[in-house]
């Protein structure tokens, strides 16, 4: 069964797979749905945005001018219509089963980055009691992480309703939940979608105050 | 507040409840209280959600259902029937039987051939119910049927406020005495309706669907009337009628008194490889006469292929293809209705509930599994629905004849024989 379109798929197992000579592929979605998502090939070295060359994009130059250390963010997919629909269903309709769709790829992506520990972006208490899950932890299920951050307000304002200007002027939404020294460590922040980068840069600021050597980030979509 | 009358709306447990709202748990021993099914999917922290009714918004163990009892608080003086047409003698009989059922609060099956004028027969009973301050739902399992019915009902009751509900949208809802909706939407209602009319009750996805049956059952009041409409009742429905568990009105005659067009069967070769000569000859004729037509094919994948082949052969005949997953589905059907295109290659989505005046119909691969006996009867029923052209051509192209095709032929003939005894034209 394809997790996205719910259609039954015919499982074809090749001879080599049956004999155990070739690893079986575990696909969670059908090929038709998979082609709707656009993976990021060549991207901005600062924020992972899909572009023609790997130089810093305009927005990352702005972050740099503001004195931020760039996150060297990586994202797997472009935030296109298919990804928008996926996020709509996964986050806002709360279809938790959809977390499996990109799980393997995300975990593989984390393993390819040299870091010491993983810190997820938290959700508010209100979201936990309505949506019932942290969307980032769902996507990266099975990964070892440390929940160092938490949301300061009980009800975090839902960012997806805001435009760019409002998002960028929002105040620091996070606090440190767990004061541990991170001196000399490299940290990977994980999130579901990178839109303006505001959320991740706020999180990174706090992680740096714990003494981290460097902070990178990874998300499913950009 | 009146948006909660007779409704059950999902809200998080932690939301503050307005005074007077009745709060019910979303799950009782693992059974979803909205849809009555037990298909759970896990959430973290031992929470879970229901997979069965997910398409109408998630119900989870973090939620509760809010409702208010239905008070029937309508200003009923303005709700009159503004329809000016007249019913035939046979239609009047059925219509009167339905009004009698309304008093008796029973179930009633209207078994009327395709093109008998089922919708018009409903108008008097709907009007009666509205006059008595009752809340009325007109339902169909199919979106296309609802889309086509909406303007017809709206003109017939043009002073009555009506809510038209389908899909996931919730914004269209307002509290009205008259509701037109897909059967899925009943999941959002609780003990709300005094009269429910379910059109095309034998069609997918309603038939054999426990969730939708549950949805309808709990959307109606304990004392209420249900009217089922169909041209092709299922075996179970027929059995219930035989056992007198349910009242039946039978109408084997179309409103214009002409017989149903019979099913012609042509043997052809492998039409997926190459369009058969017989079909091409037919299409040439259509082209010459500017005849509008539908071509039914068994699979979604066939629609595009067959459309391409036809448009290559007949580039000056304008057409299109459509299937359930098509994003511009409504637009294409509308183009056909507006006579912007001459033909449409379609799957069984257009088998029922739609009227294109004066069309002919071709069926490719009628022997294949997708077309049931009842589906073939319904497809044939798309033809000759207009007073101006009460006849037409229905041709099925088959690679081999099977019992199902013969049964469909026989069913149409039987209806025509019965219609003739009622004084229909031959």
CSV table of N, CA, C and O in Angstrom, one decimal, chain A residues 53-139:
chain,number,residue,atom,x,y,z
A,53,UNK,N,23.9,27.2,-8.8
A,53,UNK,CA,25.3,27.1,-8.3
A,53,UNK,C,25.3,26.9,-6.8
A,53,UNK,O,24.3,27.1,-6.1
A,54,UNK,N,26.4,26.6,-6.2
A,54,UNK,CA,26.4,26.4,-4.8
A,54,UNK,C,27.0,27.6,-4.0
A,54,UNK,O,27.5,27.4,-2.9
A,55,UNK,N,26.9,28.8,-4.6
A,55,UNK,CA,27.3,30.0,-3.8
A,55,UNK,C,26.2,30.4,-2.9
A,55,UNK,O,25.1,30.0,-3.0
A,56,UNK,N,26.6,31.3,-2.0
A,56,UNK,CA,25.6,31.8,-1.0
A,56,UNK,C,24.5,32.5,-1.7
A,56,UNK,O,24.7,33.4,-2.5
A,57,UNK,N,23.3,32.2,-1.2
A,57,UNK,CA,22.1,33.0,-1.8
A,57,UNK,C,21.9,34.3,-1.1
A,57,UNK,O,22.6,34.6,-0.1
A,58,UNK,N,21.1,35.1,-1.7
A,58,UNK,CA,20.8,36.5,-1.1
A,58,UNK,C,20.4,36.4,0.3
A,58,UNK,O,20.9,37.2,1.1
A,59,UNK,N,19.5,35.5,0.7
A,59,UNK,CA,19.0,35.5,2.1
A,59,UNK,C,20.2,35.1,3.0
A,59,UNK,O,20.2,35.6,4.2
A,60,UNK,N,21.0,34.2,2.6
A,60,UNK,CA,22.1,33.8,3.5
A,60,UNK,C,23.1,34.9,3.7
A,60,UNK,O,23.7,35.0,4.8
A,61,UNK,N,23.3,35.7,2.7
A,61,UNK,CA,24.2,36.9,2.8
A,61,UNK,C,23.6,37.8,3.9
A,61,UNK,O,24.4,38.4,4.7
A,62,UNK,N,22.3,37.9,3.9
A,62,UNK,CA,21.7,38.8,4.9
A,62,UNK,C,21.9,38.2,6.3
A,62,UNK,O,22.2,39.0,7.2
A,63,UNK,N,21.8,36.9,6.4
A,63,UNK,CA,22.0,36.3,7.8
A,63,UNK,C,23.5,36.6,8.2
A,63,UNK,O,23.7,36.9,9.3
A,64,UNK,N,24.4,36.5,7.2
A,64,UNK,CA,25.8,36.7,7.5
A,64,UNK,C,26.1,38.1,8.0
A,64,UNK,O,26.8,38.4,8.9
A,65,UNK,N,25.4,39.1,7.3
A,65,UNK,CA,25.5,40.5,7.6
A,65,UNK,C,25.0,40.8,9.0
A,65,UNK,O,25.4,41.7,9.6
A,66,UNK,N,24.0,40.0,9.4
A,66,UNK,CA,23.5,40.2,10.8
A,66,UNK,C,24.4,39.6,11.8
A,66,UNK,O,24.0,39.6,13.0
A,67,UNK,N,25.5,39.0,11.4
A,67,UNK,CA,26.4,38.5,12.3
A,67,UNK,C,26.2,37.0,12.7
A,67,UNK,O,26.7,36.6,13.7
A,68,UNK,N,25.3,36.3,12.0
A,68,UNK,CA,25.1,34.9,12.3
A,68,UNK,C,26.1,34.0,11.7
A,68,UNK,O,26.6,34.3,10.6
A,69,UNK,N,26.5,33.0,12.4
A,69,UNK,CA,27.3,32.0,11.8
A,69,UNK,C,26.4,31.1,11.0
A,69,UNK,O,25.4,30.6,11.5
A,70,UNK,N,26.7,30.9,9.7
A,70,UNK,CA,25.8,30.2,8.8
A,70,UNK,C,25.6,28.7,9.2
A,70,UNK,O,26.6,28.1,9.7
A,71,UNK,N,24.4,28.2,9.0
A,71,UNK,CA,24.1,26.9,9.5
A,71,UNK,C,24.6,25.8,8.6
A,71,UNK,O,24.6,24.6,8.9
A,72,UNK,N,25.0,26.1,7.4
A,72,UNK,CA,25.2,25.1,6.3
A,72,UNK,C,24.1,24.1,6.3
A,72,UNK,O,24.3,22.9,6.5
A,73,UNK,N,22.9,24.6,6.1
A,73,UNK,CA,21.7,23.8,6.2
A,73,UNK,C,21.7,22.8,5.0
A,73,UNK,O,22.0,23.2,3.9
A,74,UNK,N,21.1,21.6,5.2
A,74,UNK,CA,20.9,20.7,4.2
A,74,UNK,C,19.4,20.4,4.2
A,74,UNK,O,18.8,20.1,5.2
A,75,UNK,N,18.8,20.3,3.0
A,75,UNK,CA,17.4,19.8,2.9
A,75,UNK,C,17.3,18.8,1.8
A,75,UNK,O,18.1,18.8,0.8
A,76,UNK,N,16.4,17.8,1.9
A,76,UNK,CA,16.4,16.7,0.9
A,76,UNK,C,15.5,17.1,-0.3
A,76,UNK,O,15.8,16.7,-1.4
A,77,UNK,N,14.4,17.8,0.0
A,77,UNK,CA,13.4,18.1,-1.1
A,77,UNK,C,13.0,19.5,-1.2
A,77,UNK,O,13.1,20.3,-0.2
A,78,UNK,N,12.6,19.9,-2.4
A,78,UNK,CA,12.1,21.2,-2.6
A,78,UNK,C,10.7,21.3,-2.1
A,78,UNK,O,9.9,20.3,-2.1
A,79,UNK,N,10.3,22.4,-1.5
A,79,UNK,CA,9.0,22.5,-0.9
A,79,UNK,C,8.0,22.9,-2.1
A,79,UNK,O,7.7,24.0,-2.3
A,80,UNK,N,7.7,21.9,-2.8
A,80,UNK,CA,6.8,22.1,-4.0
A,80,UNK,C,5.3,21.7,-3.6
A,80,UNK,O,5.0,21.5,-2.4
A,81,UNK,N,4.4,21.7,-4.6
A,81,UNK,CA,3.0,21.4,-4.3
A,81,UNK,C,2.9,20.0,-3.6
A,81,UNK,O,2.1,19.9,-2.6
A,82,UNK,N,3.6,19.0,-4.1
A,82,UNK,CA,3.5,17.7,-3.5
A,82,UNK,C,3.9,17.7,-2.0
A,82,UNK,O,3.3,17.1,-1.1
A,83,UNK,N,5.0,18.4,-1.8
A,83,UNK,CA,5.5,18.5,-0.4
A,83,UNK,C,4.6,19.3,0.5
A,83,UNK,O,4.4,19.0,1.6
A,84,UNK,N,4.0,20.3,-0.1
A,84,UNK,CA,3.0,21.1,0.6
A,84,UNK,C,1.8,20.2,1.1
A,84,UNK,O,1.4,20.3,2.2
A,85,UNK,N,1.3,19.5,0.1
A,85,UNK,CA,0.2,18.6,0.4
A,85,UNK,C,0.6,17.6,1.5
A,85,UNK,O,-0.2,17.2,2.4
A,86,UNK,N,1.8,17.0,1.3
A,86,UNK,CA,2.3,16.0,2.3
A,86,UNK,C,2.3,16.7,3.7
A,86,UNK,O,1.8,16.1,4.7
A,87,UNK,N,2.9,17.8,3.8
A,87,UNK,CA,3.0,18.5,5.1
A,87,UNK,C,1.6,18.8,5.7
A,87,UNK,O,1.4,18.7,6.9
A,88,UNK,N,0.7,19.2,4.8
A,88,UNK,CA,-0.6,19.6,5.2
A,88,UNK,C,-1.3,18.4,5.9
A,88,UNK,O,-1.9,18.4,6.9
A,89,UNK,N,-1.1,17.2,5.2
A,89,UNK,CA,-1.7,16.0,5.8
A,89,UNK,C,-1.0,15.5,7.0
A,89,UNK,O,-1.6,15.1,8.0
A,90,UNK,N,0.3,15.5,7.0
A,90,UNK,CA,1.1,15.0,8.1
A,90,UNK,C,1.0,15.9,9.3
A,90,UNK,O,0.7,15.4,10.4
A,91,UNK,N,1.2,17.2,9.1
A,91,UNK,CA,1.2,18.1,10.3
A,91,UNK,C,-0.2,18.5,10.7
A,91,UNK,O,-0.6,18.4,11.8
A,92,UNK,N,-0.9,19.0,9.7
A,92,UNK,CA,-2.2,19.7,10.1
A,92,UNK,C,-3.4,18.8,10.2
A,92,UNK,O,-4.3,19.0,11.0
A,93,UNK,N,-3.4,17.7,9.3
A,93,UNK,CA,-4.4,16.7,9.5
A,93,UNK,C,-4.0,15.7,10.5
A,93,UNK,O,-4.8,14.8,10.9
A,94,UNK,N,-2.7,15.7,10.9
A,94,UNK,CA,-2.2,14.8,11.9
A,94,UNK,C,-2.1,13.3,11.5
A,94,UNK,O,-2.3,12.4,12.3
A,95,UNK,N,-1.8,13.1,10.2
A,95,UNK,CA,-1.7,11.7,9.8
A,95,UNK,C,-0.3,11.2,10.2
A,95,UNK,O,0.6,11.2,9.3
A,96,UNK,N,-0.2,10.7,11.4
A,96,UNK,CA,1.1,10.3,11.9
A,96,UNK,C,1.8,9.2,11.1
A,96,UNK,O,3.0,9.1,11.1
A,97,UNK,N,1.0,8.3,10.5
A,97,UNK,CA,1.5,7.2,9.7
A,97,UNK,C,2.4,7.7,8.6
A,97,UNK,O,3.3,7.0,8.1
A,98,UNK,N,2.2,8.9,8.1
A,98,UNK,CA,3.0,9.5,7.0
A,98,UNK,C,4.4,9.7,7.4
A,98,UNK,O,5.3,10.1,6.6
A,99,UNK,N,4.8,9.6,8.7
A,99,UNK,CA,6.1,9.8,9.1
A,99,UNK,C,7.1,8.8,8.5
A,99,UNK,O,8.3,9.1,8.3
A,100,UNK,N,6.6,7.7,8.1
A,100,UNK,CA,7.4,6.6,7.5
A,100,UNK,C,8.0,6.9,6.1
A,100,UNK,O,8.9,6.4,5.7
A,101,UNK,N,7.2,7.9,5.4
A,101,UNK,CA,7.5,8.1,4.0
A,101,UNK,C,9.0,8.4,3.8
A,101,UNK,O,9.7,7.8,2.9
A,102,UNK,N,9.6,9.4,4.5
A,102,UNK,CA,10.9,9.8,4.3
A,102,UNK,C,11.9,9.3,5.4
A,102,UNK,O,13.0,9.8,5.4
A,103,UNK,N,11.4,8.5,6.3
A,103,UNK,CA,12.2,8.2,7.5
A,103,UNK,C,13.6,7.6,7.1
A,103,UNK,O,14.6,8.1,7.6
A,104,UNK,N,13.7,6.6,6.2
A,104,UNK,CA,15.0,6.0,5.9
A,104,UNK,C,16.0,7.0,5.3
A,104,UNK,O,17.1,7.1,5.7
A,105,UNK,N,15.5,7.8,4.4
A,105,UNK,CA,16.3,8.8,3.7
A,105,UNK,C,16.9,9.8,4.7
A,105,UNK,O,18.0,10.2,4.6
A,106,UNK,N,16.0,10.2,5.6
A,106,UNK,CA,16.4,11.2,6.6
A,106,UNK,C,17.5,10.7,7.5
A,106,UNK,O,18.5,11.4,7.8
A,107,UNK,N,17.3,9.5,8.0
A,107,UNK,CA,18.3,8.9,8.9
A,107,UNK,C,19.6,8.7,8.2
A,107,UNK,O,20.7,9.0,8.7
A,108,UNK,N,19.5,8.3,6.9
A,108,UNK,CA,20.7,8.1,6.1
A,108,UNK,C,21.5,9.5,6.0
A,108,UNK,O,22.7,9.5,6.1
A,109,UNK,N,20.7,10.5,5.8
A,109,UNK,CA,21.3,11.8,5.6
A,109,UNK,C,22.0,12.3,6.9
A,109,UNK,O,23.1,12.8,6.8
A,110,UNK,N,21.4,12.0,8.0
A,110,UNK,CA,22.0,12.4,9.3
A,110,UNK,C,23.3,11.6,9.5
A,110,UNK,O,24.4,12.1,9.9
A,111,UNK,N,23.3,10.3,9.1
A,111,UNK,CA,24.5,9.5,9.2
A,111,UNK,C,25.7,10.0,8.4
A,111,UNK,O,26.8,9.7,8.6
A,112,UNK,N,25.3,10.7,7.3
A,112,UNK,CA,26.4,11.2,6.4
A,112,UNK,C,27.0,12.4,6.9
A,112,UNK,O,28.0,12.9,6.2
A,113,UNK,N,26.5,13.0,7.9
A,113,UNK,CA,27.1,14.3,8.4
A,113,UNK,C,27.9,14.0,9.7
A,113,UNK,O,27.4,13.2,10.5
A,114,UNK,N,29.0,14.6,9.8
A,114,UNK,CA,29.9,14.3,10.9
A,114,UNK,C,29.5,15.3,12.1
A,114,UNK,O,29.8,16.5,12.1
A,115,UNK,N,28.8,14.7,13.1
A,115,UNK,CA,28.4,15.5,14.2
A,115,UNK,C,28.5,14.6,15.5
A,115,UNK,O,28.6,13.4,15.4
A,116,UNK,N,28.4,15.3,16.6
A,116,UNK,CA,28.4,14.6,17.9
A,116,UNK,C,27.1,14.3,18.4
A,116,UNK,O,26.8,13.3,19.1
A,117,UNK,N,26.1,15.2,18.3
A,117,UNK,CA,24.8,14.9,18.8
A,117,UNK,C,23.7,15.7,18.0
A,117,UNK,O,24.0,16.7,17.3
A,118,UNK,N,22.5,15.2,18.1
A,118,UNK,CA,21.4,15.7,17.3
A,118,UNK,C,20.4,16.3,18.3
A,118,UNK,O,20.1,15.8,19.3
A,119,UNK,N,20.0,17.5,17.9
A,119,UNK,CA,19.0,18.3,18.7
A,119,UNK,C,17.8,18.6,17.9
A,119,UNK,O,17.9,19.3,16.8
A,120,UNK,N,16.6,18.1,18.2
A,120,UNK,CA,15.4,18.4,17.4
A,120,UNK,C,14.8,19.7,17.8
A,120,UNK,O,14.9,20.2,19.0
A,121,UNK,N,14.1,20.4,16.9
A,121,UNK,CA,13.3,21.6,17.2
A,121,UNK,C,12.1,21.1,17.9
A,121,UNK,O,11.4,20.2,17.5
A,122,UNK,N,11.8,21.7,19.1
A,122,UNK,CA,10.7,21.3,19.9
A,122,UNK,C,9.3,21.8,19.4
A,122,UNK,O,9.3,22.8,18.6
A,123,UNK,N,8.2,21.2,19.9
A,123,UNK,CA,6.9,21.8,19.7
A,123,UNK,C,6.3,22.2,21.0
A,123,UNK,O,6.8,21.8,22.1
A,124,UNK,N,5.3,23.1,21.0
A,124,UNK,CA,4.7,23.6,22.2
A,124,UNK,C,3.9,22.5,22.9
A,124,UNK,O,3.5,21.5,22.3
A,125,UNK,N,3.6,22.8,24.2
A,125,UNK,CA,2.8,21.9,24.9
A,125,UNK,C,1.4,21.8,24.3
A,125,UNK,O,0.8,20.7,24.2
A,126,UNK,N,0.9,22.9,23.8
A,126,UNK,CA,-0.4,22.9,23.1
A,126,UNK,C,-0.4,22.0,21.9
A,126,UNK,O,-1.3,21.2,21.7
A,127,UNK,N,0.6,22.1,21.1
A,127,UNK,CA,0.7,21.3,19.9
A,127,UNK,C,0.7,19.8,20.3
A,127,UNK,O,0.0,19.0,19.7
A,128,UNK,N,1.5,19.5,21.4
A,128,UNK,CA,1.5,18.1,21.8
A,128,UNK,C,0.2,17.6,22.2
A,128,UNK,O,-0.1,16.4,22.1
A,129,UNK,N,-0.6,18.5,22.8
A,129,UNK,CA,-1.9,18.0,23.3
A,129,UNK,C,-3.0,18.1,22.2
A,129,UNK,O,-4.1,17.5,22.4
A,130,UNK,N,-2.8,18.7,21.1
A,130,UNK,CA,-3.8,18.7,20.0
A,130,UNK,C,-3.3,17.8,18.9
A,130,UNK,O,-4.0,16.9,18.5
A,131,UNK,N,-2.1,18.1,18.3
A,131,UNK,CA,-1.6,17.2,17.2
A,131,UNK,C,-1.2,15.9,17.8
A,131,UNK,O,-1.4,14.9,17.1
A,132,UNK,N,-0.7,15.9,19.0
A,132,UNK,CA,-0.3,14.6,19.6
A,132,UNK,C,1.1,14.1,19.3
A,132,UNK,O,1.5,13.1,19.9
A,133,UNK,N,1.8,14.8,18.5
A,133,UNK,CA,3.2,14.4,18.2
A,133,UNK,C,4.1,15.6,17.8
A,133,UNK,O,3.5,16.6,17.3
A,134,UNK,N,5.4,15.5,18.0
A,134,UNK,CA,6.3,16.4,17.4
A,134,UNK,C,6.6,15.9,16.0
A,134,UNK,O,7.2,14.9,15.8
A,135,UNK,N,6.3,16.8,15.0
A,135,UNK,CA,6.5,16.3,13.6
A,135,UNK,C,7.9,16.0,13.3
A,135,UNK,O,8.2,15.1,12.5
A,136,UNK,N,8.9,16.7,13.9
A,136,UNK,CA,10.3,16.4,13.5
A,136,UNK,C,10.7,15.1,14.1
A,136,UNK,O,11.3,14.3,13.4
A,137,UNK,N,10.3,14.8,15.3
A,137,UNK,CA,10.7,13.5,15.9
A,137,UNK,C,10.0,12.4,15.2
A,137,UNK,O,10.6,11.3,15.1
A,138,UNK,N,8.8,12.6,14.7
A,138,UNK,CA,8.2,11.6,13.9
A,138,UNK,C,9.0,11.3,12.6
A,138,UNK,O,9.3,10.1,12.3
A,139,UNK,N,9.4,12.3,11.9
A,139,UNK,CA,10.1,12.1,10.6
A,139,UNK,C,11.4,11.4,10.9
A,139,UNK,O,11.8,10.6,10.1
